Structure formats: structure tokens, C-alpha cells
Amino acid sequence: MISRLKKKLYLIAASYFRFWSNFSLKRWKPRVIAVTGSVGKTTMLRMLEIQLGKKAHYSHNANSAFGIAFDIVGLKGVTNSKWRWLYLLVAVPIKSLIYKHQEEFYVVEIDGERPKETQFLANWLRPEVALWVSLGRSHAVFYDQQVKNGLFDNVDQAIAHEFGYLPRNTKKLVIATSGNHLINQQIEDISAEVRMVDIKDLQSYEVWADKTRFSLKAGRVEFSCPMPEEVAVQLLMLEKLVEYLEIDLELNMYQFQPAPGRNNFLPGKKGLKLIDSSYNAHLISMKSILQMMQKMKADHKWLVIGDMTEQGAGEADQHQKLGEELAKVEAERYVLVGRRVGNYTKPALEKAGLGEKTVHFDHASKALDYLKSELSGKETVLFKGSQYLEWIVEKLLADPGDKVKLPRQEPSAVRRRAKWGLK
């Protein structure tokens, strides 16, 4: 009852800000390019930024009903003080009447974290172009109730239906990844043109700890950071988009800077090669990054894996499958941090005969102590999952100044870690 009330109040409050921000949006009249999916949205947005440059405004750090409304009127959301809500209640109406962006395009990231949120945004923005990059069980806990109520057979269908509001409300062009039957179901009979991309069109893929090379029909693309093979999907989508916009494709991605906690290469103490992917985790992103590690040209691979949160009723199943995916990577050590990976992932690794290479800790501080004592400096270490793994990465950095490249560095996040004794 309380949960349903909170959801209703969320959209009611968001409607207030949408009402006012819409005045600014109507004066602006941008060509809206919307990006959605369970994983890879931010990467796609940053690649679009390299492609379109100053022709577009980008919704960095704003992918929710509230964040996008604030972004349209040039305001930031609530990050630290709750008193800022009072400021925004007054500031948004005023800014909506006097402010507008000037760029031709609005490239906006749309999340499907809550039921009805994608619907809320899609009905409002009605993009010219939509890019649907992926589908998986992100924020699955928020969709359990819909399955219990009999609206869908499973969580996957519920999430796909929510994301599907975006292509159903797109005016001209939908670009989507092929091979997913749930995505295919959602884009059947929509009014917009549909162009599909297939990762099979990738000609070659090479990855190191500090760079990645893709070969496509259009040419060779290089990044100065490790990138999963699935990023080829975003590159192929970019090809389709520039073809539609009738502009040249930008192949130079060496200037690409990943968002904090998304495949960042960071030099570590004693020569360690750290790969920070600790921003979030669910099975689809875990599989992607683990496949990257398996193909990476590196010796002495270590995996530091935290819990996958917000998995709802599928928590045990998803963490057991995580263990099966980890077992496919030829790693020297599997370091698990958190209750869920201890209960469900560790037994799966033991079943695969990797028990001697696996260690588990309930707390990040104990995991850090272990890493400090066992790492020689020759290792390439991946960090993926929750349980404040970014704090462990911080303590292993060769340059303390690289802390700014880590996720969750805002004061409120620092205070939360401090409550767990992580200072």
C-alpha cells in the first residue's frame, strides 16, 4: 500500500515539473534523439556527443522524470540537501518562462527504473529518433508486483513493455538491436521506421586494459579505455543514425571518456592495472564485462565482484547465474564482496571447481586488506558490483587525484560509506 502510494506521488510530483518545463521545451523545439535500454545508455550518449558536438544538448546525469524536467530548464537536481526541493519548486516555474536551450538536437537518456516512468517521458518528449541499445533485468525489483498482479508472465516481459513505450511514441526512426524477441515484439506495428543492427556485422574486436579496437565495415574505431564487445552495437547504431541525419560518421573515438564507474582504466599502486566498473551491476552488464575480461590481452586477471542489488524475487537465481558466468573467465582469483555473492555465487564457483581460487568477504574493508596483502603489482583487476567497491579502488590508486574519476563521490555518498566505516 505504502509502496503504491509512493509511486503515485512520484509521478504526481514529476507532473508538476513536467508542466512547467514543457513551456521551455515548446519554445526550444529541438529534434529529440532518445536513448534507452538496460545497459549502455550512457556510453551511447557520450558517443553521440562526440558525433554531434555542439549541435546538441545532452542530458548528462539526468535520465529520470525529475532529472529531465530540470535539465530542460538548465537546472540540476537534488544531490545533497533536501532543502533544494523547495528551491526547485519555485525555480523551475520561473526558469521555464525565461530560459531555453539553443541547440538543434536534444540527446536524452531515458531510464526504465520504475513502471510508468518511460511511458511518462515518452508521451511527453515524443522523440524524432529512438535508440534501444539493450534489454535485461535492471531494477527488476520494481517490476515484481506487476508479475504478482498477473499483468505479465515474468519480469522480463514487464521491463520490455515499459521500455516499449519509447518506440511506440517515436515519430520518425527507431534503431534497435536485433536478436532479442522481446524487443522485436515491442516494435511490431509501430508507426516509425525501424532499422535493426546486428553485432555479427562486427569484423574484429581486440581489447587491452587501457584500449580497445573495433573493426567495422565503415572503418576501424579505437578507444583509450577497455570496452565490452557489445559496444559494437552502439557503433553500428551510430552508423544508422548518421545515415538518417545525412552527416559523416566520426570514427575517432580516442577522445571518448567513460562515465565514472563504467570501464575506467586507472593505474594502481605497484603497477597494478585497475578497471573500475563499480557504478552498478545486473546480470546483463556482468556478462558483458566478464566476456570483455575473458578476451582481454592481459596476464594475471583478478575479479573483484560485489552484489547485484534490486533483483527482487530473482535474486538467488541471478546470483547463481553470475557464478556460472564468472567460471567462464580464466581468472587467477575471484574475490566476492557481499551477502548475496556469498550465499549464491560462491557455491556456483565451487561447483565449477574454482573453490580454491575463490574468497568471500562480507565487508569491503576486509576485501581491501586481502587485496593489499595478496596483489603483487602484475595483475589486471576488475571491480564490478555494489558493496562500495569504488572505495576499494580509491585505496589502490597510484595517483590519489584519480579519485575524481570514481563514482559516488558526492558528499552524501561519502557520508553513507563513512557509516560503514569506509573513510
Short mmCIF file of C-alpha atoms in Angstrom, two decimals:
data_model
loop_
_atom_site.label_atom_id
_atom_site.label_comp_id
_atom_site.label_asym_id
_atom_site.label_seq_id
_atom_site.Cartn_x
_atom_site.Cartn_y
_atom_site.Cartn_z
CA MET A 1 0.00 0.00 0.00
CA ILE A 2 2.74 2.45 1.04
CA SER A 3 4.85 1.44 -1.97
CA ARG A 4 1.97 2.08 -4.40
CA LEU A 5 1.31 5.46 -2.76
CA LYS A 6 4.96 6.48 -3.14
CA LYS A 7 4.86 5.55 -6.84
CA LYS A 8 1.74 7.65 -7.40
CA LEU A 9 3.21 10.60 -5.51
CA TYR A 10 6.43 10.28 -7.55
CA LEU A 11 4.61 10.76 -10.84
CA ILE A 12 2.31 13.44 -9.43
CA ALA A 13 5.33 15.46 -8.31
CA ALA A 14 7.08 14.80 -11.62
CA SER A 15 3.98 16.02 -13.47
CA TYR A 16 4.28 19.37 -11.71
CA PHE A 17 7.83 19.88 -13.01
CA ARG A 18 6.93 18.50 -16.45
CA PHE A 19 4.07 21.02 -16.73
CA TRP A 20 6.41 23.96 -16.21
CA SER A 21 9.42 22.61 -18.13
CA ASN A 22 7.20 21.99 -21.12
CA PHE A 23 6.92 25.77 -21.69
CA SER A 24 10.68 25.92 -22.21
CA LEU A 25 10.67 22.77 -24.35
CA LYS A 26 7.98 24.17 -26.67
CA ARG A 27 9.96 27.37 -27.23
CA TRP A 28 13.13 25.39 -27.83
CA LYS A 29 11.60 22.87 -30.32
CA PRO A 30 14.65 20.57 -30.54
CA ARG A 31 14.97 17.45 -32.64
CA VAL A 32 14.85 14.87 -29.85
CA ILE A 33 17.08 11.80 -30.02
CA ALA A 34 16.25 9.46 -27.13
CA VAL A 35 18.45 6.61 -25.88
CA THR A 36 17.10 3.80 -23.72
CA GLY A 37 17.99 0.29 -22.58
CA SER A 38 19.03 -1.70 -19.54
CA VAL A 39 22.74 -1.13 -20.05
CA GLY A 40 24.87 1.00 -22.38
CA LYS A 41 22.71 4.15 -22.41
CA THR A 42 25.36 6.48 -21.03
CA THR A 43 28.03 5.05 -23.33
CA MET A 44 25.72 5.65 -26.29
CA LEU A 45 25.01 9.21 -25.16
CA ARG A 46 28.72 10.01 -24.85
CA MET A 47 29.43 8.57 -28.28
CA LEU A 48 26.64 10.75 -29.68
CA GLU A 49 28.30 13.72 -28.02
CA ILE A 50 31.49 13.04 -29.96
CA GLN A 51 29.45 12.67 -33.15
CA LEU A 52 27.15 15.70 -32.84
CA GLY A 53 29.32 18.00 -30.73
CA LYS A 54 27.88 21.45 -30.07
CA LYS A 55 24.88 20.85 -32.32
CA ALA A 56 23.16 19.11 -29.41
CA HIS A 57 22.44 19.46 -25.71
CA TYR A 58 22.97 16.25 -23.73
CA SER A 59 21.09 15.13 -20.62
CA HIS A 60 24.18 14.16 -18.63
CA ASN A 61 23.28 12.82 -15.17
CA ALA A 62 19.57 13.30 -15.92
CA ASN A 63 17.59 10.28 -17.11
CA SER A 64 14.56 10.29 -14.79
CA ALA A 65 11.21 12.09 -14.93
CA PHE A 66 12.55 14.68 -12.49
CA GLY A 67 16.07 14.97 -13.88
CA ILE A 68 14.97 15.57 -17.46
CA ALA A 69 12.45 18.23 -16.41
CA PHE A 70 15.21 20.04 -14.51
CA ASP A 71 17.69 19.62 -17.39
CA ILE A 72 15.34 21.22 -19.91
CA VAL A 73 15.26 24.45 -17.89
CA GLY A 74 19.01 24.38 -17.19
CA LEU A 75 18.85 23.25 -13.57
CA LYS A 76 20.50 20.44 -11.62
CA GLY A 77 18.52 18.02 -9.49
CA VAL A 78 18.79 17.17 -5.80
CA THR A 79 22.17 15.67 -4.86
CA ASN A 80 22.89 16.74 -1.28
CA SER A 81 20.39 18.90 0.58
CA LYS A 82 16.69 18.03 0.66
CA TRP A 83 16.05 21.75 1.06
CA ARG A 84 16.88 22.06 -2.62
CA TRP A 85 13.41 20.66 -3.37
CA LEU A 86 11.90 23.89 -2.04
CA TYR A 87 14.21 25.88 -4.29
CA LEU A 88 13.26 23.79 -7.32
CA LEU A 89 9.53 24.14 -6.64
CA VAL A 90 9.96 27.88 -7.21
CA ALA A 91 12.91 27.96 -9.61
CA VAL A 92 11.51 25.59 -12.25
CA PRO A 93 8.37 27.70 -12.98
CA ILE A 94 10.45 30.89 -13.19
CA LYS A 95 13.17 29.35 -15.39
CA SER A 96 10.58 27.73 -17.67
CA LEU A 97 9.30 31.18 -18.64
CA ILE A 98 12.66 32.81 -19.34
CA TYR A 99 15.11 30.03 -20.30
CA LYS A 100 15.57 27.83 -23.34
CA HIS A 101 18.42 25.86 -24.87
CA GLN A 102 19.66 26.88 -28.31
CA GLU A 103 20.98 23.63 -29.79
CA GLU A 104 19.33 21.90 -32.75
CA PHE A 105 19.22 18.48 -31.06
CA TYR A 106 18.31 17.25 -27.59
CA VAL A 107 20.05 13.93 -26.91
CA VAL A 108 18.31 12.49 -23.88
CA GLU A 109 18.90 9.31 -21.90
CA ILE A 110 15.69 7.66 -20.67
CA ASP A 111 15.73 5.08 -17.89
CA GLY A 112 13.09 2.45 -17.19
CA GLU A 113 13.81 2.18 -13.48
CA ARG A 114 10.18 2.48 -12.39
CA PRO A 115 6.99 1.22 -14.03
CA LYS A 116 5.28 4.03 -15.95
CA GLU A 117 8.35 6.28 -15.95
CA THR A 118 9.38 5.54 -19.54
CA GLN A 119 5.72 5.91 -20.51
CA PHE A 120 5.60 9.27 -18.73
CA LEU A 121 8.69 10.57 -20.56
CA ALA A 122 7.90 9.05 -23.97
CA ASN A 123 4.40 10.55 -24.02
CA TRP A 124 5.94 13.93 -23.21
CA LEU A 125 9.07 14.09 -25.36
CA ARG A 126 7.83 12.11 -28.39
CA PRO A 127 11.31 11.84 -29.90
CA GLU A 128 12.11 12.05 -33.58
CA VAL A 129 14.59 9.17 -33.18
CA ALA A 130 14.87 6.46 -30.52
CA LEU A 131 17.83 4.14 -29.96
CA TRP A 132 17.08 0.98 -27.94
CA VAL A 133 20.50 -0.42 -27.09
CA SER A 134 19.77 -3.39 -24.78
CA LEU A 135 17.28 -5.23 -22.59
CA GLY A 136 17.86 -7.03 -19.30
CA ARG A 137 16.86 -7.28 -15.64
CA SER A 138 17.94 -3.88 -14.37
CA HIS A 139 15.88 -2.61 -11.40
CA ALA A 140 13.88 -5.85 -11.59
CA VAL A 141 12.62 -5.49 -8.02
CA PHE A 142 10.33 -2.64 -9.11
CA TYR A 143 8.51 -4.92 -11.56
CA ASP A 144 7.84 -7.90 -9.28
CA GLN A 145 4.44 -6.53 -8.27
CA GLN A 146 3.27 -6.33 -11.88
CA VAL A 147 4.06 -10.03 -12.28
CA LYS A 148 2.30 -10.87 -8.99
CA ASN A 149 -0.75 -8.95 -10.20
CA GLY A 150 -0.86 -11.10 -13.33
CA LEU A 151 -0.10 -8.26 -15.75
CA PHE A 152 2.89 -10.14 -17.17
CA ASP A 153 4.19 -13.71 -17.10
CA ASN A 154 7.63 -12.65 -15.91
CA VAL A 155 9.79 -9.65 -15.06
CA ASP A 156 11.50 -9.67 -18.46
CA GLN A 157 8.17 -9.08 -20.21
CA ALA A 158 7.28 -6.30 -17.77
CA ILE A 159 10.57 -4.45 -18.32
CA ALA A 160 10.34 -4.86 -22.11
CA HIS A 161 6.80 -3.48 -22.13
CA GLU A 162 7.90 -0.42 -20.16
CA PHE A 163 10.83 0.30 -22.47
CA GLY A 164 8.50 -0.29 -25.41
CA TYR A 165 6.65 2.96 -24.72
CA LEU A 166 9.58 4.82 -26.24
CA PRO A 167 9.47 3.29 -29.75
CA ARG A 168 5.67 3.41 -29.68
CA ASN A 169 5.88 7.19 -29.17
CA THR A 170 8.72 7.85 -31.62
CA LYS A 171 7.88 9.94 -34.69
CA LYS A 172 10.37 9.00 -37.40
CA LEU A 173 13.02 6.35 -36.71
CA VAL A 174 13.68 3.56 -34.20
CA ILE A 175 17.10 1.91 -34.19
CA ALA A 176 17.25 -1.28 -32.14
CA THR A 177 19.49 -4.26 -31.52
CA SER A 178 18.41 -7.48 -33.20
CA GLY A 179 18.25 -10.95 -31.71
CA ASN A 180 16.01 -10.19 -28.73
CA HIS A 181 12.48 -11.50 -29.22
CA LEU A 182 11.06 -9.22 -26.50
CA ILE A 183 12.42 -6.13 -28.26
CA ASN A 184 11.05 -7.46 -31.55
CA GLN A 185 7.59 -7.86 -30.00
CA GLN A 186 7.59 -4.27 -28.74
CA ILE A 187 8.49 -2.72 -32.10
CA GLU A 188 5.99 -4.68 -34.18
CA ASP A 189 3.47 -2.50 -35.99
CA ILE A 190 4.82 0.83 -34.67
CA SER A 191 4.37 3.86 -36.91
CA ALA A 192 8.05 4.85 -37.03
CA GLU A 193 10.56 3.33 -39.43
CA VAL A 194 12.63 0.56 -37.81
CA ARG A 195 16.29 -0.13 -38.57
CA MET A 196 17.94 -3.06 -36.81
CA VAL A 197 21.64 -3.61 -36.09
CA ASP A 198 23.38 -6.94 -35.58
CA ILE A 199 26.63 -7.45 -33.69
CA LYS A 200 27.51 -10.08 -36.29
CA ASP A 201 28.44 -7.14 -38.54
CA LEU A 202 31.46 -6.56 -36.28
CA GLN A 203 34.54 -7.70 -38.22
CA SER A 204 37.06 -7.89 -35.36
CA TYR A 205 37.47 -6.93 -31.71
CA GLU A 206 40.62 -6.54 -29.61
CA VAL A 207 40.81 -5.30 -26.03
CA TRP A 208 43.60 -4.45 -23.59
CA ALA A 209 43.44 -2.95 -20.09
CA ASP A 210 43.90 0.56 -21.48
CA LYS A 211 42.48 0.48 -25.02
CA THR A 212 40.04 -1.23 -27.40
CA ARG A 213 39.96 -1.68 -31.17
CA PHE A 214 36.83 -2.41 -33.24
CA SER A 215 36.85 -3.10 -36.98
CA LEU A 216 33.61 -2.32 -38.80
CA LYS A 217 32.66 -2.08 -42.45
CA ALA A 218 32.88 1.72 -42.08
CA GLY A 219 36.44 1.53 -40.73
CA ARG A 220 38.50 0.98 -37.58
CA VAL A 221 37.42 2.56 -34.29
CA GLU A 222 39.73 2.85 -31.26
CA PHE A 223 39.01 3.79 -27.65
CA SER A 224 41.56 4.75 -24.99
CA CYS A 225 39.84 2.53 -22.41
CA PRO A 226 38.64 -1.08 -22.19
CA MET A 227 35.22 -1.54 -23.82
CA PRO A 228 32.97 -4.63 -23.97
CA GLU A 229 32.41 -6.22 -27.36
CA GLU A 230 28.72 -5.21 -27.17
CA VAL A 231 29.78 -1.58 -27.69
CA ALA A 232 29.87 -2.58 -31.36
CA VAL A 233 26.06 -2.41 -31.19
CA GLN A 234 26.25 1.27 -30.25
CA LEU A 235 28.77 1.93 -33.03
CA LEU A 236 26.52 0.24 -35.58
CA MET A 237 23.58 2.29 -34.28
CA LEU A 238 25.68 5.40 -34.75
CA GLU A 239 26.20 4.39 -38.38
CA LYS A 240 22.43 4.09 -38.90
CA LEU A 241 21.79 7.42 -37.19
CA VAL A 242 24.29 9.48 -39.19
CA GLU A 243 22.93 7.90 -42.35
CA TYR A 244 19.46 9.14 -41.37
CA LEU A 245 20.79 12.60 -40.41
CA GLU A 246 22.86 12.73 -43.62
CA ILE A 247 26.13 13.59 -41.88
CA ASP A 248 29.57 11.93 -41.88
CA LEU A 249 30.42 9.25 -39.33
CA GLU A 250 33.07 10.21 -36.75
CA LEU A 251 35.41 7.22 -36.36
CA ASN A 252 37.86 8.86 -33.93
CA MET A 253 36.68 7.68 -30.51
CA TYR A 254 40.06 8.01 -28.80
CA GLN A 255 38.74 11.17 -27.14
CA PHE A 256 35.88 9.18 -25.58
CA GLN A 257 35.82 9.45 -21.78
CA PRO A 258 33.76 6.82 -19.95
CA ALA A 259 31.47 7.95 -17.17
CA PRO A 260 32.71 7.24 -13.62
CA GLY A 261 32.48 3.57 -12.76
CA ARG A 262 32.00 2.40 -16.35
CA ASN A 263 35.08 0.55 -17.60
CA ASN A 264 37.60 3.15 -16.45
CA PHE A 265 41.25 2.14 -16.68
CA LEU A 266 43.16 3.53 -13.70
CA PRO A 267 46.84 2.94 -12.83
CA GLY A 268 47.20 1.31 -9.43
CA LYS A 269 49.90 1.02 -6.80
CA LYS A 270 52.92 -1.17 -7.56
CA GLY A 271 51.99 -1.18 -11.26
CA LEU A 272 48.50 -2.64 -10.86
CA LYS A 273 46.08 -2.17 -13.74
CA LEU A 274 42.67 -1.32 -12.29
CA ILE A 275 39.43 -1.46 -14.27
CA ASP A 276 36.67 0.30 -12.39
CA SER A 277 33.18 -0.78 -13.43
CA SER A 278 31.64 -0.37 -9.98
CA TYR A 279 28.85 2.07 -10.88
CA ASN A 280 26.17 -0.63 -10.89
CA ALA A 281 25.59 -4.24 -11.87
CA HIS A 282 22.96 -6.66 -13.06
CA LEU A 283 23.41 -9.89 -14.97
CA ILE A 284 23.37 -8.40 -18.48
CA SER A 285 26.12 -5.89 -17.63
CA MET A 286 28.06 -8.52 -15.67
CA LYS A 287 28.05 -10.91 -18.63
CA SER A 288 29.20 -8.14 -20.95
CA ILE A 289 32.12 -7.06 -18.79
CA LEU A 290 33.16 -10.64 -17.96
CA GLN A 291 33.24 -11.54 -21.65
CA MET A 292 35.46 -8.50 -22.11
CA MET A 293 37.81 -9.75 -19.39
CA GLN A 294 37.94 -13.21 -20.93
CA LYS A 295 39.04 -11.73 -24.28
CA MET A 296 41.36 -9.12 -22.78
CA LYS A 297 45.03 -9.36 -23.67
CA ALA A 298 46.36 -9.41 -20.13
CA ASP A 299 48.13 -11.76 -17.74
CA HIS A 300 47.14 -12.36 -14.13
CA LYS A 301 43.44 -11.42 -14.24
CA TRP A 302 41.66 -10.88 -10.92
CA LEU A 303 37.93 -10.29 -10.50
CA VAL A 304 36.51 -8.35 -7.53
CA ILE A 305 32.75 -8.82 -7.65
CA GLY A 306 30.07 -7.26 -5.44
CA ASP A 307 26.37 -7.99 -5.02
CA MET A 308 23.83 -7.22 -7.73
CA THR A 309 21.11 -5.19 -5.99
CA GLU A 310 17.45 -4.55 -6.92
CA GLN A 311 16.99 -8.08 -8.31
CA GLY A 312 13.80 -8.73 -6.36
CA ALA A 313 12.34 -12.25 -6.42
CA GLY A 314 15.03 -13.36 -8.89
CA GLU A 315 17.92 -12.52 -6.56
CA ALA A 316 19.07 -16.09 -5.88
CA ASP A 317 18.72 -17.21 -9.50
CA GLN A 318 20.55 -14.17 -10.89
CA HIS A 319 23.47 -14.52 -8.47
CA GLN A 320 23.78 -18.24 -9.16
CA LYS A 321 23.93 -17.48 -12.89
CA LEU A 322 26.56 -14.85 -12.09
CA GLY A 323 28.72 -17.62 -10.64
CA GLU A 324 28.33 -19.62 -13.84
CA GLU A 325 29.41 -16.59 -15.89
CA LEU A 326 32.41 -15.92 -13.64
CA ALA A 327 33.53 -19.52 -14.10
CA LYS A 328 33.89 -18.89 -17.85
CA VAL A 329 36.63 -16.32 -17.22
CA GLU A 330 40.12 -17.73 -16.80
CA ALA A 331 40.95 -15.63 -13.75
CA GLU A 332 43.63 -16.24 -11.14
CA ARG A 333 41.39 -15.12 -8.29
CA TYR A 334 37.69 -14.46 -7.66
CA VAL A 335 37.16 -12.01 -4.78
CA LEU A 336 33.50 -11.81 -3.76
CA VAL A 337 32.14 -9.00 -1.58
CA GLY A 338 28.65 -9.04 -0.09
CA ARG A 339 25.92 -11.28 1.31
CA ARG A 340 24.32 -12.27 -2.00
CA VAL A 341 27.50 -13.32 -3.79
CA GLY A 342 28.44 -15.25 -0.66
CA ASN A 343 25.14 -17.12 -0.49
CA TYR A 344 24.59 -17.85 -4.17
CA THR A 345 27.62 -17.04 -6.34
CA LYS A 346 30.35 -18.68 -4.27
CA PRO A 347 28.64 -22.13 -4.31
CA ALA A 348 28.34 -21.90 -8.10
CA LEU A 349 32.08 -21.22 -8.40
CA GLU A 350 32.85 -24.10 -6.03
CA LYS A 351 30.64 -26.38 -8.12
CA ALA A 352 32.69 -25.36 -11.17
CA GLY A 353 35.86 -26.48 -9.39
CA LEU A 354 37.09 -22.96 -8.63
CA GLY A 355 36.73 -23.03 -4.85
CA GLU A 356 40.48 -22.76 -4.23
CA LYS A 357 40.64 -19.58 -6.33
CA THR A 358 37.61 -18.00 -4.64
CA VAL A 359 37.49 -15.91 -1.48
CA HIS A 360 34.49 -14.17 0.06
CA PHE A 361 34.14 -11.17 2.38
CA ASP A 362 31.06 -9.56 3.88
CA HIS A 363 32.68 -6.13 4.12
CA ALA A 364 34.70 -4.00 1.69
CA SER A 365 37.36 -3.21 4.32
CA LYS A 366 38.21 -6.90 4.74
CA ALA A 367 38.39 -7.35 0.98
CA LEU A 368 40.81 -4.40 0.76
CA ASP A 369 43.06 -5.91 3.43
CA TYR A 370 43.18 -9.14 1.47
CA LEU A 371 43.97 -7.41 -1.82
CA LYS A 372 46.75 -5.34 -0.27
CA SER A 373 48.40 -8.46 1.10
CA GLU A 374 48.00 -10.67 -1.98
CA LEU A 375 48.44 -8.43 -5.04
CA SER A 376 51.99 -8.28 -6.40
CA GLY A 377 51.53 -5.42 -8.88
CA LYS A 378 51.46 -7.53 -12.04
CA GLU A 379 47.71 -8.07 -12.01
CA THR A 380 44.85 -6.59 -14.03
CA VAL A 381 41.97 -6.24 -11.57
CA LEU A 382 38.31 -5.74 -12.49
CA PHE A 383 35.87 -4.22 -9.97
CA LYS A 384 32.18 -4.79 -10.71
CA GLY A 385 29.13 -4.63 -8.44
CA SER A 386 27.84 -2.95 -5.30
CA GLN A 387 29.15 -3.01 -1.70
CA TYR A 388 31.17 0.21 -2.16
CA LEU A 389 33.81 -1.30 -4.40
CA GLU A 390 34.71 2.23 -5.53
CA TRP A 391 36.17 2.75 -2.04
CA ILE A 392 38.49 -0.22 -2.55
CA VAL A 393 39.58 1.16 -5.93
CA GLU A 394 40.31 4.53 -4.30
CA LYS A 395 42.67 2.93 -1.79
CA LEU A 396 44.59 1.14 -4.55
CA LEU A 397 45.09 4.13 -6.87
CA ALA A 398 48.64 5.10 -7.80
CA ASP A 399 47.53 8.73 -8.06
CA PRO A 400 45.09 9.78 -5.30
CA GLY A 401 43.94 12.55 -7.63
CA ASP A 402 42.26 9.93 -9.82
CA LYS A 403 39.61 9.68 -7.10
CA VAL A 404 37.56 12.21 -9.09
CA LYS A 405 37.15 9.56 -11.81
CA LEU A 406 35.32 7.22 -9.44
CA PRO A 407 31.53 7.03 -8.99
CA ARG A 408 29.63 8.22 -5.95
CA GLN A 409 32.00 10.99 -4.85
CA GLU A 410 29.27 13.45 -3.86
CA PRO A 411 29.13 14.34 -0.12
CA SER A 412 26.00 12.28 0.55
CA ALA A 413 27.67 9.13 -0.84
CA VAL A 414 30.83 9.80 1.16
CA ARG A 415 28.71 10.05 4.31
CA ARG A 416 26.97 6.74 3.54
CA ARG A 417 30.31 4.98 3.15
CA ALA A 418 31.55 6.53 6.39
CA LYS A 419 28.62 4.94 8.25
CA TRP A 420 30.01 1.59 7.13
CA GLY A 421 33.44 2.53 8.45
CA LEU A 422 34.83 3.25 4.99
CA LYS A 423 36.79 6.51 5.25
#
